[in-house]
Amino acid sequence: MIGSQTVIAPNTARVVSSILFLALLAGCEAPEVVPREPALVQGGGVAAGGPRAEQLKQVEERKAELEGLENPVGILASLGSLYYENGRYPEAIDWYRQAIEKAAPALEAFDALAGEVGDREPYAGELPGICASRAEAKGFERSVNVAEGLRREGPPERALACYRAALQPVAAAYARRGSSWAVLEQVERGLADIDRALQIAPDMAEANFLYGAVVFNNRQGGPGKSVGEKAVKAWQHFLELAPDHPRAAQVRGALDSMMNLSGLPAGHPPMDAAAAAAARQGGKVPGGAPQGSAEPAPALVAGLPPALVEVVKLLMKGRPADAIAICDQFLAMAPAHGAAMSLKAQALAGDEARAKEAMELAAAALDLGPNARAQQVLGTLHERRGDLEAAGNHYREAQKADPAYATAAGVDARLERLAGGK
């Protein structure tokens, strides 16, 4: 002390500053029911104007400092969501991992109580308001302390309900980590995480949405292939929980495509798309495509998840509207997926009225990294407008990004024709 003033050492000042910053992070606007549209990222940078992009830049600048702090669960989960919403999935996974590991004692208590309660009726009485984790730095820890007190008092049903409320941010971390794993093509791992989220919070709209979306986007076969009863029920419950959500119309459309292709009443077990079409059209495949149509060249679908392979097939069959519908479903789960964005752009490019939208989407896909398909789309659109120089530049960039794709997609041949003035 000097006089009445406290001297704060530089290191202490930095810690205090970090704690205040983290408190603001924890108290920020709560996440939407489903993932926000993330900023477009290239390398480690974040596009200006993306959701919470400025906040992410601040975190990036102080990342080493933040990693050295004893962060509470709410802060770790908030950091995970910040990276998740900006399309930085590997980093989101790591922050969520830390939050889940730190919440392990509460999760163990929850599991023990769930086993004790079993199939008995859930607690229907009032709970202390503090059972629900608040958007503050140590809101989770305070709520868990209350739940632990109720566990000592009994009955176990009441304590379990309090733990369930307190663990909502951890359930959200599981759900979003699962979505991140799925985007990184570790689908089984992703579904296991989302399933854990639903064990904790069966009425969490986001977790129900994501479970259905992950299964739908990674099913083998076309639109209408059965995705399993659990995924269908998850989406149905999502519609019950959030009937007016912006994603609700897409989910209803997807459920219709899976469950009602043959005109059967709602609730009938899902039918295989080809079988449903045959029942409806006397054995003909819908859309006029002959059975046994040629498969796409391997280079055209290399690295694509099953749902996007189906998009390529639909485009080959001249069914862009169906292709766009699947892309929209995929992008609802993974808005920063460059392959899905470029495929949707490719589907849009055939409609002159939507050419501008296609060009913007292809350009956005390129902001995420090299993308031969997006370059091809831009080359095609520029060529259509008569800007042959720009078209050639995009075609050459497509060749650089993926030579095998460029050859299979006809980009090489198109460049030769441009060089010949055709």
GROMACS .gro file of C-alpha atoms in nm:
model
  422
    1MET     CA    1   0.000   0.000   0.000
    2ILE     CA    2   0.116   0.353  -0.081
    3GLY     CA    3  -0.111   0.592   0.100
    4SER     CA    4  -0.460   0.463   0.032
    5GLN     CA    5  -0.378   0.317  -0.307
    6THR     CA    6  -0.309  -0.050  -0.379
    7VAL     CA    7  -0.016  -0.125  -0.606
    8ILE     CA    8  -0.099  -0.406  -0.850
    9ALA     CA    9   0.195  -0.588  -1.002
   10PRO     CA   10   0.196  -0.607  -1.385
   11ASN     CA   11   0.129  -0.984  -1.385
   12THR     CA   12  -0.160  -0.940  -1.142
   13ALA     CA   13  -0.300  -0.661  -1.356
   14ARG     CA   14  -0.300  -0.888  -1.659
   15VAL     CA   15  -0.482  -1.160  -1.466
   16VAL     CA   16  -0.743  -0.913  -1.339
   17SER     CA   17  -0.788  -0.781  -1.693
   18SER     CA   18  -0.832  -1.134  -1.823
   19ILE     CA   19  -1.086  -1.220  -1.557
   20LEU     CA   20  -1.291  -0.912  -1.644
   21PHE     CA   21  -1.269  -0.998  -2.014
   22LEU     CA   22  -1.382  -1.355  -1.948
   23ALA     CA   23  -1.671  -1.232  -1.737
   24LEU     CA   24  -1.789  -1.030  -2.035
   25LEU     CA   25  -1.749  -1.334  -2.258
   26ALA     CA   26  -1.961  -1.550  -2.027
   27GLY     CA   27  -2.229  -1.286  -2.007
   28CYS     CA   28  -2.261  -1.236  -2.382
   29GLU     CA   29  -2.571  -1.312  -2.579
   30ALA     CA   30  -2.687  -1.673  -2.539
   31PRO     CA   31  -2.642  -1.898  -2.842
   32GLU     CA   32  -2.931  -1.951  -3.079
   33VAL     CA   33  -3.115  -2.281  -3.087
   34VAL     CA   34  -2.901  -2.400  -3.379
   35PRO     CA   35  -2.554  -2.291  -3.492
   36ARG     CA   36  -2.522  -1.933  -3.604
   37GLU     CA   37  -2.389  -1.855  -3.950
   38PRO     CA   38  -2.015  -1.857  -3.883
   39ALA     CA   39  -1.767  -1.609  -4.018
   40LEU     CA   40  -1.569  -1.726  -4.317
   41VAL     CA   41  -1.221  -1.826  -4.212
   42GLN     CA   42  -0.901  -1.869  -4.406
   43GLY     CA   43  -0.603  -1.995  -4.213
   44GLY     CA   44  -0.614  -1.830  -3.873
   45GLY     CA   45  -0.788  -1.512  -3.976
   46VAL     CA   46  -1.153  -1.426  -3.932
   47ALA     CA   47  -1.349  -1.232  -4.190
   48ALA     CA   48  -1.453  -0.889  -4.069
   49GLY     CA   49  -1.820  -0.865  -3.990
   50GLY     CA   50  -1.867  -1.231  -3.901
   51PRO     CA   51  -2.063  -1.320  -3.587
   52ARG     CA   52  -1.857  -1.230  -3.282
   53ALA     CA   53  -1.556  -1.197  -3.512
   54GLU     CA   54  -1.413  -0.905  -3.319
   55GLN     CA   55  -1.444  -1.096  -2.994
   56LEU     CA   56  -1.262  -1.391  -3.149
   57LYS     CA   57  -0.980  -1.162  -3.256
   58GLN     CA   58  -0.943  -1.046  -2.896
   59VAL     CA   59  -0.932  -1.406  -2.776
   60GLU     CA   60  -0.671  -1.492  -3.039
   61GLU     CA   61  -0.454  -1.203  -2.921
   62ARG     CA   62  -0.470  -1.324  -2.560
   63LYS     CA   63  -0.494  -1.698  -2.617
   64ALA     CA   64  -0.173  -1.791  -2.433
   65GLU     CA   65  -0.277  -1.577  -2.137
   66LEU     CA   66  -0.625  -1.733  -2.125
   67GLU     CA   67  -0.486  -2.085  -2.142
   68GLY     CA   68  -0.278  -2.011  -1.833
   69LEU     CA   69  -0.581  -1.918  -1.621
   70GLU     CA   70  -0.795  -2.148  -1.407
   71ASN     CA   71  -1.105  -2.099  -1.620
   72PRO     CA   72  -1.448  -2.207  -1.490
   73VAL     CA   73  -1.672  -2.437  -1.693
   74GLY     CA   74  -1.890  -2.156  -1.826
   75ILE     CA   75  -1.591  -1.969  -1.966
   76LEU     CA   76  -1.446  -2.279  -2.131
   77ALA     CA   77  -1.781  -2.361  -2.291
   78SER     CA   78  -1.821  -2.000  -2.407
   79LEU     CA   79  -1.476  -2.008  -2.566
   80GLY     CA   80  -1.571  -2.331  -2.741
   81SER     CA   81  -1.887  -2.171  -2.877
   82LEU     CA   82  -1.695  -1.867  -2.995
   83TYR     CA   83  -1.468  -2.084  -3.211
   84TYR     CA   84  -1.758  -2.307  -3.316
   85GLU     CA   85  -1.970  -2.016  -3.436
   86ASN     CA   86  -1.676  -1.893  -3.642
   87GLY     CA   87  -1.619  -2.229  -3.811
   88ARG     CA   88  -1.301  -2.309  -3.617
   89TYR     CA   89  -1.405  -2.664  -3.534
   90PRO     CA   90  -1.078  -2.826  -3.411
   91GLU     CA   91  -1.021  -2.542  -3.164
   92ALA     CA   92  -1.385  -2.552  -3.058
   93ILE     CA   93  -1.348  -2.924  -2.985
   94ASP     CA   94  -1.050  -2.859  -2.758
   95TRP     CA   95  -1.222  -2.586  -2.554
   96TYR     CA   96  -1.533  -2.802  -2.520
   97ARG     CA   97  -1.311  -3.092  -2.407
   98GLN     CA   98  -1.172  -2.877  -2.129
   99ALA     CA   99  -1.521  -2.770  -2.020
  100ILE     CA  100  -1.648  -3.129  -2.015
  101GLU     CA  101  -1.345  -3.255  -1.824
  102LYS     CA  102  -1.382  -2.982  -1.566
  103ALA     CA  103  -1.750  -3.070  -1.524
  104ALA     CA  104  -1.665  -3.439  -1.464
  105PRO     CA  105  -1.762  -3.445  -1.090
  106ALA     CA  106  -2.103  -3.297  -1.168
  107LEU     CA  107  -2.152  -3.540  -1.457
  108GLU     CA  108  -2.063  -3.833  -1.229
  109ALA     CA  109  -2.315  -3.714  -0.970
  110PHE     CA  110  -2.578  -3.674  -1.241
  111ASP     CA  111  -2.516  -4.028  -1.373
  112ALA     CA  112  -2.535  -4.174  -1.023
  113LEU     CA  113  -2.865  -4.000  -0.953
  114ALA     CA  114  -3.004  -4.102  -1.293
  115GLY     CA  115  -2.922  -4.464  -1.211
  116GLU     CA  116  -3.083  -4.432  -0.868
  117VAL     CA  117  -3.401  -4.272  -1.003
  118GLY     CA  118  -3.428  -4.513  -1.296
  119ASP     CA  119  -3.768  -4.513  -1.463
  120ARG     CA  120  -3.949  -4.337  -1.181
  121GLU     CA  121  -4.153  -4.029  -1.264
  122PRO     CA  122  -3.937  -3.714  -1.293
  123TYR     CA  123  -3.962  -3.442  -1.030
  124ALA     CA  124  -4.249  -3.208  -1.114
  125GLY     CA  125  -4.222  -2.958  -0.830
  126GLU     CA  126  -4.049  -2.623  -0.814
  127LEU     CA  127  -3.671  -2.595  -0.815
  128PRO     CA  128  -3.457  -2.316  -0.677
  129GLY     CA  129  -3.403  -2.065  -0.957
  130ILE     CA  130  -3.028  -2.091  -0.916
  131CYS     CA  131  -3.038  -2.454  -1.035
  132ALA     CA  132  -3.021  -2.317  -1.391
  133SER     CA  133  -2.668  -2.202  -1.474
  134ARG     CA  134  -2.653  -1.828  -1.521
  135ALA     CA  135  -2.453  -1.647  -1.789
  136GLU     CA  136  -2.175  -1.542  -1.555
  137ALA     CA  137  -1.820  -1.655  -1.501
  138LYS     CA  138  -1.893  -1.906  -1.223
  139GLY     CA  139  -2.265  -1.956  -1.278
  140PHE     CA  140  -2.221  -2.327  -1.345
  141GLU     CA  141  -2.026  -2.390  -1.026
  142ARG     CA  142  -2.286  -2.205  -0.816
  143SER     CA  143  -2.567  -2.409  -0.967
  144VAL     CA  144  -2.382  -2.737  -0.910
  145ASN     CA  145  -2.330  -2.644  -0.544
  146VAL     CA  146  -2.706  -2.601  -0.507
  147ALA     CA  147  -2.768  -2.936  -0.678
  148GLU     CA  148  -2.521  -3.107  -0.447
  149GLY     CA  149  -2.703  -2.961  -0.147
  150LEU     CA  150  -3.034  -3.097  -0.275
  151ARG     CA  151  -2.868  -3.436  -0.327
  152ARG     CA  152  -2.786  -3.448   0.043
  153GLU     CA  153  -3.138  -3.340   0.137
  154GLY     CA  154  -3.329  -3.570  -0.104
  155PRO     CA  155  -3.537  -3.688  -0.270
  156PRO     CA  156  -3.306  -3.796  -0.554
  157GLU     CA  157  -3.562  -3.696  -0.820
  158ARG     CA  158  -3.538  -3.334  -0.709
  159ALA     CA  159  -3.158  -3.334  -0.703
  160LEU     CA  160  -3.148  -3.496  -1.048
  161ALA     CA  161  -3.374  -3.225  -1.190
  162CYS     CA  162  -3.145  -2.958  -1.043
  163TYR     CA  163  -2.834  -3.123  -1.185
  164ARG     CA  164  -3.005  -3.149  -1.523
  165ALA     CA  165  -3.073  -2.775  -1.518
  166ALA     CA  166  -2.721  -2.692  -1.402
  167LEU     CA  167  -2.563  -2.909  -1.671
  168GLN     CA  168  -2.734  -2.735  -1.964
  169PRO     CA  169  -2.414  -2.557  -2.077
  170VAL     CA  170  -2.226  -2.887  -2.060
  171ALA     CA  171  -2.497  -3.057  -2.267
  172ALA     CA  172  -2.464  -2.777  -2.522
  173ALA     CA  173  -2.087  -2.833  -2.524
  174TYR     CA  174  -2.141  -3.203  -2.595
  175ALA     CA  175  -2.390  -3.125  -2.873
  176ARG     CA  176  -2.169  -2.871  -3.046
  177ARG     CA  177  -1.858  -3.083  -3.005
  178GLY     CA  178  -2.052  -3.365  -3.169
  179SER     CA  179  -2.149  -3.140  -3.456
  180SER     CA  180  -1.784  -3.036  -3.491
  181TRP     CA  181  -1.667  -3.398  -3.501
  182ALA     CA  182  -1.925  -3.470  -3.772
  183VAL     CA  183  -1.806  -3.177  -3.983
  184LEU     CA  184  -1.456  -3.322  -3.952
  185GLU     CA  185  -1.599  -3.654  -4.081
  186GLN     CA  186  -1.581  -3.839  -3.749
  187VAL     CA  187  -1.952  -3.913  -3.755
  188GLU     CA  188  -1.974  -4.193  -3.497
  189ARG     CA  189  -1.777  -3.988  -3.250
  190GLY     CA  190  -2.004  -3.693  -3.320
  191LEU     CA  191  -2.324  -3.891  -3.269
  192ALA     CA  192  -2.191  -4.029  -2.940
  193ASP     CA  193  -2.138  -3.674  -2.812
  194ILE     CA  194  -2.479  -3.554  -2.925
  195ASP     CA  195  -2.640  -3.863  -2.773
  196ARG     CA  196  -2.470  -3.775  -2.443
  197ALA     CA  197  -2.613  -3.423  -2.471
  198LEU     CA  198  -2.962  -3.571  -2.513
  199GLN     CA  199  -2.913  -3.794  -2.206
  200ILE     CA  200  -2.850  -3.481  -2.002
  201ALA     CA  201  -3.098  -3.250  -2.175
  202PRO     CA  202  -3.359  -3.445  -2.376
  203ASP     CA  203  -3.555  -3.125  -2.438
  204MET     CA  204  -3.262  -2.924  -2.576
  205ALA     CA  205  -3.380  -2.814  -2.920
  206GLU     CA  206  -3.029  -2.772  -3.057
  207ALA     CA  207  -2.920  -3.122  -2.961
  208ASN     CA  208  -3.232  -3.276  -3.116
  209PHE     CA  209  -3.176  -3.077  -3.435
  210LEU     CA  210  -2.809  -3.173  -3.458
  211TYR     CA  211  -2.869  -3.544  -3.399
  212GLY     CA  212  -3.111  -3.559  -3.690
  213ALA     CA  213  -2.890  -3.339  -3.907
  214VAL     CA  214  -2.575  -3.547  -3.855
  215VAL     CA  215  -2.754  -3.872  -3.937
  216PHE     CA  216  -2.941  -3.721  -4.233
  217ASN     CA  217  -2.630  -3.566  -4.383
  218ASN     CA  218  -2.427  -3.886  -4.353
  219ARG     CA  219  -2.682  -4.150  -4.451
  220GLN     CA  220  -2.590  -4.382  -4.735
  221GLY     CA  221  -2.815  -4.339  -5.037
  222GLY     CA  222  -3.050  -4.077  -5.165
  223PRO     CA  223  -3.305  -3.844  -5.011
  224GLY     CA  224  -3.558  -4.082  -4.863
  225LYS     CA  225  -3.313  -4.344  -4.744
  226SER     CA  226  -3.408  -4.449  -4.394
  227VAL     CA  227  -3.205  -4.266  -4.130
  228GLY     CA  228  -3.327  -4.468  -3.834
  229GLU     CA  229  -3.607  -4.422  -3.587
  230LYS     CA  230  -3.399  -4.233  -3.331
  231ALA     CA  231  -3.295  -3.961  -3.577
  232VAL     CA  232  -3.651  -3.922  -3.703
  233LYS     CA  233  -3.778  -3.889  -3.346
  234ALA     CA  234  -3.508  -3.634  -3.266
  235TRP     CA  235  -3.622  -3.412  -3.552
  236GLN     CA  236  -3.987  -3.461  -3.464
  237HIS     CA  237  -3.908  -3.353  -3.108
  238PHE     CA  238  -3.714  -3.053  -3.242
  239LEU     CA  239  -4.030  -2.947  -3.427
  240GLU     CA  240  -4.232  -2.985  -3.106
  241LEU     CA  241  -3.982  -2.774  -2.912
  242ALA     CA  242  -3.924  -2.505  -3.176
  243PRO     CA  243  -4.205  -2.519  -3.436
  244ASP     CA  244  -4.144  -2.163  -3.556
  245HIS     CA  245  -3.766  -2.181  -3.575
  246PRO     CA  246  -3.613  -2.078  -3.912
  247ARG     CA  247  -3.480  -2.433  -3.954
  248ALA     CA  248  -3.821  -2.592  -3.888
  249ALA     CA  249  -3.938  -2.573  -4.250
  250GLN     CA  250  -3.620  -2.747  -4.371
  251VAL     CA  251  -3.661  -3.021  -4.112
  252ARG     CA  252  -4.026  -3.076  -4.208
  253GLY     CA  253  -3.924  -3.104  -4.572
  254ALA     CA  254  -3.652  -3.355  -4.492
  255LEU     CA  255  -3.887  -3.563  -4.280
  256ASP     CA  256  -4.139  -3.562  -4.563
  257SER     CA  257  -3.875  -3.683  -4.806
  258MET     CA  258  -3.781  -3.964  -4.570
  259MET     CA  259  -4.123  -4.073  -4.453
  260ASN     CA  260  -4.385  -3.987  -4.712
  261LEU     CA  261  -4.230  -4.053  -5.052
  262SER     CA  262  -4.490  -4.318  -5.130
  263GLY     CA  263  -4.786  -4.116  -5.011
  264LEU     CA  264  -4.817  -4.332  -4.700
  265PRO     CA  265  -4.971  -4.179  -4.389
  266ALA     CA  266  -4.749  -3.991  -4.149
  267GLY     CA  267  -4.578  -4.220  -3.900
  268HIS     CA  268  -4.529  -4.504  -4.146
  269PRO     CA  269  -4.176  -4.648  -4.125
  270PRO     CA  270  -3.935  -4.469  -4.364
  271MET     CA  271  -3.908  -4.626  -4.710
  272ASP     CA  272  -3.608  -4.660  -4.937
  273ALA     CA  273  -3.628  -4.383  -5.199
  274ALA     CA  274  -3.620  -4.619  -5.498
  275ALA     CA  275  -3.880  -4.850  -5.345
  276ALA     CA  276  -4.108  -4.558  -5.266
  277ALA     CA  277  -4.071  -4.421  -5.617
  278ALA     CA  278  -4.140  -4.763  -5.766
  279ALA     CA  279  -4.456  -4.795  -5.558
  280ARG     CA  280  -4.567  -4.457  -5.685
  281GLN     CA  281  -4.459  -4.478  -6.050
  282GLY     CA  282  -4.485  -4.844  -6.141
  283GLY     CA  283  -4.117  -4.923  -6.108
  284LYS     CA  284  -3.976  -4.607  -6.271
  285VAL     CA  285  -3.713  -4.405  -6.096
  286PRO     CA  286  -3.835  -4.046  -6.031
  287GLY     CA  287  -3.694  -3.762  -6.237
  288GLY     CA  288  -3.661  -3.962  -6.556
  289ALA     CA  289  -3.313  -4.095  -6.472
  290PRO     CA  290  -3.268  -4.455  -6.585
  291GLN     CA  291  -3.190  -4.716  -6.326
  292GLY     CA  292  -2.820  -4.798  -6.314
  293SER     CA  293  -2.715  -4.445  -6.415
  294ALA     CA  294  -2.340  -4.397  -6.443
  295GLU     CA  295  -2.164  -4.323  -6.116
  296PRO     CA  296  -1.964  -4.000  -6.091
  297ALA     CA  297  -1.592  -4.021  -6.157
  298PRO     CA  298  -1.402  -4.078  -5.830
  299ALA     CA  299  -1.226  -3.740  -5.861
  300LEU     CA  300  -1.564  -3.562  -5.858
  301VAL     CA  301  -1.661  -3.703  -5.519
  302ALA     CA  302  -1.322  -3.752  -5.352
  303GLY     CA  303  -1.341  -3.661  -4.983
  304LEU     CA  304  -1.714  -3.582  -4.987
  305PRO     CA  305  -1.945  -3.717  -4.715
  306PRO     CA  306  -2.232  -3.939  -4.838
  307ALA     CA  307  -2.491  -3.660  -4.846
  308LEU     CA  308  -2.274  -3.449  -5.076
  309VAL     CA  309  -2.194  -3.747  -5.298
  310GLU     CA  310  -2.569  -3.771  -5.346
  311VAL     CA  311  -2.574  -3.402  -5.446
  312VAL     CA  312  -2.319  -3.473  -5.721
  313LYS     CA  313  -2.537  -3.757  -5.847
  314LEU     CA  314  -2.848  -3.538  -5.847
  315LEU     CA  315  -2.666  -3.270  -6.047
  316MET     CA  316  -2.561  -3.535  -6.299
  317LYS     CA  317  -2.927  -3.634  -6.331
  318GLY     CA  318  -3.036  -3.275  -6.391
  319ARG     CA  319  -3.212  -3.231  -6.056
  320PRO     CA  320  -3.067  -2.907  -5.915
  321ALA     CA  321  -3.365  -2.832  -5.688
  322ASP     CA  322  -3.319  -3.163  -5.504
  323ALA     CA  323  -2.944  -3.099  -5.487
  324ILE     CA  324  -2.999  -2.755  -5.334
  325ALA     CA  325  -3.238  -2.902  -5.074
  326ILE     CA  326  -2.972  -3.147  -4.953
  327CYS     CA  327  -2.705  -2.875  -4.951
  328ASP     CA  328  -2.931  -2.658  -4.737
  329GLN     CA  329  -2.977  -2.943  -4.491
  330PHE     CA  330  -2.603  -3.002  -4.477
  331LEU     CA  331  -2.523  -2.632  -4.437
  332ALA     CA  332  -2.774  -2.606  -4.155
  333MET     CA  333  -2.539  -2.829  -3.956
  334ALA     CA  334  -2.207  -2.705  -4.097
  335PRO     CA  335  -2.247  -2.354  -4.238
  336ALA     CA  336  -1.873  -2.319  -4.305
  337HIS     CA  337  -1.834  -2.632  -4.519
  338GLY     CA  338  -1.664  -2.525  -4.841
  339ALA     CA  339  -1.761  -2.835  -5.042
  340ALA     CA  340  -2.130  -2.796  -4.957
  341MET     CA  341  -2.117  -2.426  -5.042
  342SER     CA  342  -1.951  -2.486  -5.379
  343LEU     CA  343  -2.195  -2.766  -5.467
  344LYS     CA  344  -2.490  -2.543  -5.389
  345ALA     CA  345  -2.330  -2.271  -5.601
  346GLN     CA  346  -2.293  -2.524  -5.882
  347ALA     CA  347  -2.661  -2.613  -5.855
  348LEU     CA  348  -2.762  -2.246  -5.852
  349ALA     CA  349  -2.541  -2.156  -6.149
  350GLY     CA  350  -2.773  -2.329  -6.394
  351ASP     CA  351  -3.048  -2.076  -6.316
  352GLU     CA  352  -2.967  -1.738  -6.472
  353ALA     CA  353  -3.195  -1.566  -6.222
  354ARG     CA  354  -2.976  -1.698  -5.939
  355ALA     CA  355  -2.638  -1.653  -6.106
  356LYS     CA  356  -2.541  -1.366  -5.875
  357GLU     CA  357  -2.624  -1.580  -5.571
  358ALA     CA  358  -2.416  -1.863  -5.715
  359MET     CA  359  -2.120  -1.632  -5.774
  360GLU     CA  360  -2.134  -1.493  -5.420
  361LEU     CA  361  -2.158  -1.839  -5.267
  362ALA     CA  362  -1.868  -1.974  -5.473
  363ALA     CA  363  -1.657  -1.673  -5.371
  364ALA     CA  364  -1.748  -1.734  -5.007
  365ALA     CA  365  -1.640  -2.097  -5.041
  366LEU     CA  366  -1.301  -1.979  -5.168
  367ASP     CA  367  -1.260  -1.765  -4.856
  368LEU     CA  368  -1.242  -2.093  -4.666
  369GLY     CA  369  -0.951  -2.224  -4.872
  370PRO     CA  370  -0.860  -2.368  -5.215
  371ASN     CA  371  -1.164  -2.515  -5.387
  372ALA     CA  372  -1.152  -2.645  -5.746
  373ARG     CA  373  -1.530  -2.676  -5.777
  374ALA     CA  374  -1.586  -2.316  -5.664
  375GLN     CA  375  -1.325  -2.196  -5.917
  376GLN     CA  376  -1.502  -2.396  -6.187
  377VAL     CA  377  -1.838  -2.236  -6.101
  378LEU     CA  378  -1.688  -1.887  -6.115
  379GLY     CA  379  -1.514  -1.968  -6.444
  380THR     CA  380  -1.841  -2.090  -6.593
  381LEU     CA  381  -2.032  -1.782  -6.480
  382HIS     CA  382  -1.767  -1.541  -6.612
  383GLU     CA  383  -1.754  -1.729  -6.940
  384ARG     CA  384  -2.129  -1.703  -6.972
  385ARG     CA  385  -2.101  -1.327  -6.927
  386GLY     CA  386  -1.834  -1.303  -7.194
  387ASP     CA  387  -1.543  -1.227  -6.961
  388LEU     CA  388  -1.314  -1.493  -7.105
  389GLU     CA  389  -1.001  -1.365  -6.933
  390ALA     CA  390  -1.156  -1.397  -6.587
  391ALA     CA  391  -1.303  -1.734  -6.683
  392GLY     CA  392  -0.962  -1.864  -6.789
  393ASN     CA  393  -0.805  -1.741  -6.466
  394HIS     CA  394  -1.061  -1.929  -6.257
  395TYR     CA  395  -1.023  -2.245  -6.465
  396ARG     CA  396  -0.646  -2.236  -6.416
  397GLU     CA  397  -0.693  -2.188  -6.042
  398ALA     CA  398  -0.919  -2.495  -6.044
  399GLN     CA  399  -0.639  -2.692  -6.208
  400LYS     CA  400  -0.393  -2.578  -5.941
  401ALA     CA  401  -0.633  -2.660  -5.656
  402ASP     CA  402  -0.714  -3.013  -5.774
  403PRO     CA  403  -0.577  -3.135  -6.108
  404ALA     CA  404  -0.769  -3.463  -6.096
  405TYR     CA  405  -1.098  -3.286  -6.035
  406ALA     CA  406  -1.027  -3.034  -6.313
  407THR     CA  407  -0.973  -3.314  -6.562
  408ALA     CA  408  -1.280  -3.514  -6.455
  409ALA     CA  409  -1.503  -3.205  -6.449
  410GLY     CA  410  -1.402  -3.094  -6.799
  411VAL     CA  411  -1.211  -2.785  -6.687
  412ASP     CA  412  -0.901  -2.887  -6.886
  413ALA     CA  413  -1.106  -2.931  -7.201
  414ARG     CA  414  -1.280  -2.599  -7.144
  415LEU     CA  415  -0.945  -2.418  -7.120
  416GLU     CA  416  -0.832  -2.574  -7.443
  417ARG     CA  417  -1.144  -2.453  -7.616
  418LEU     CA  418  -1.095  -2.103  -7.477
  419ALA     CA  419  -0.736  -2.103  -7.600
  420GLY     CA  420  -0.863  -2.201  -7.943
  421GLY     CA  421  -1.113  -1.916  -7.943
  422LYS     CA  422  -1.415  -2.146  -7.929
   0.00000   0.00000   0.00000
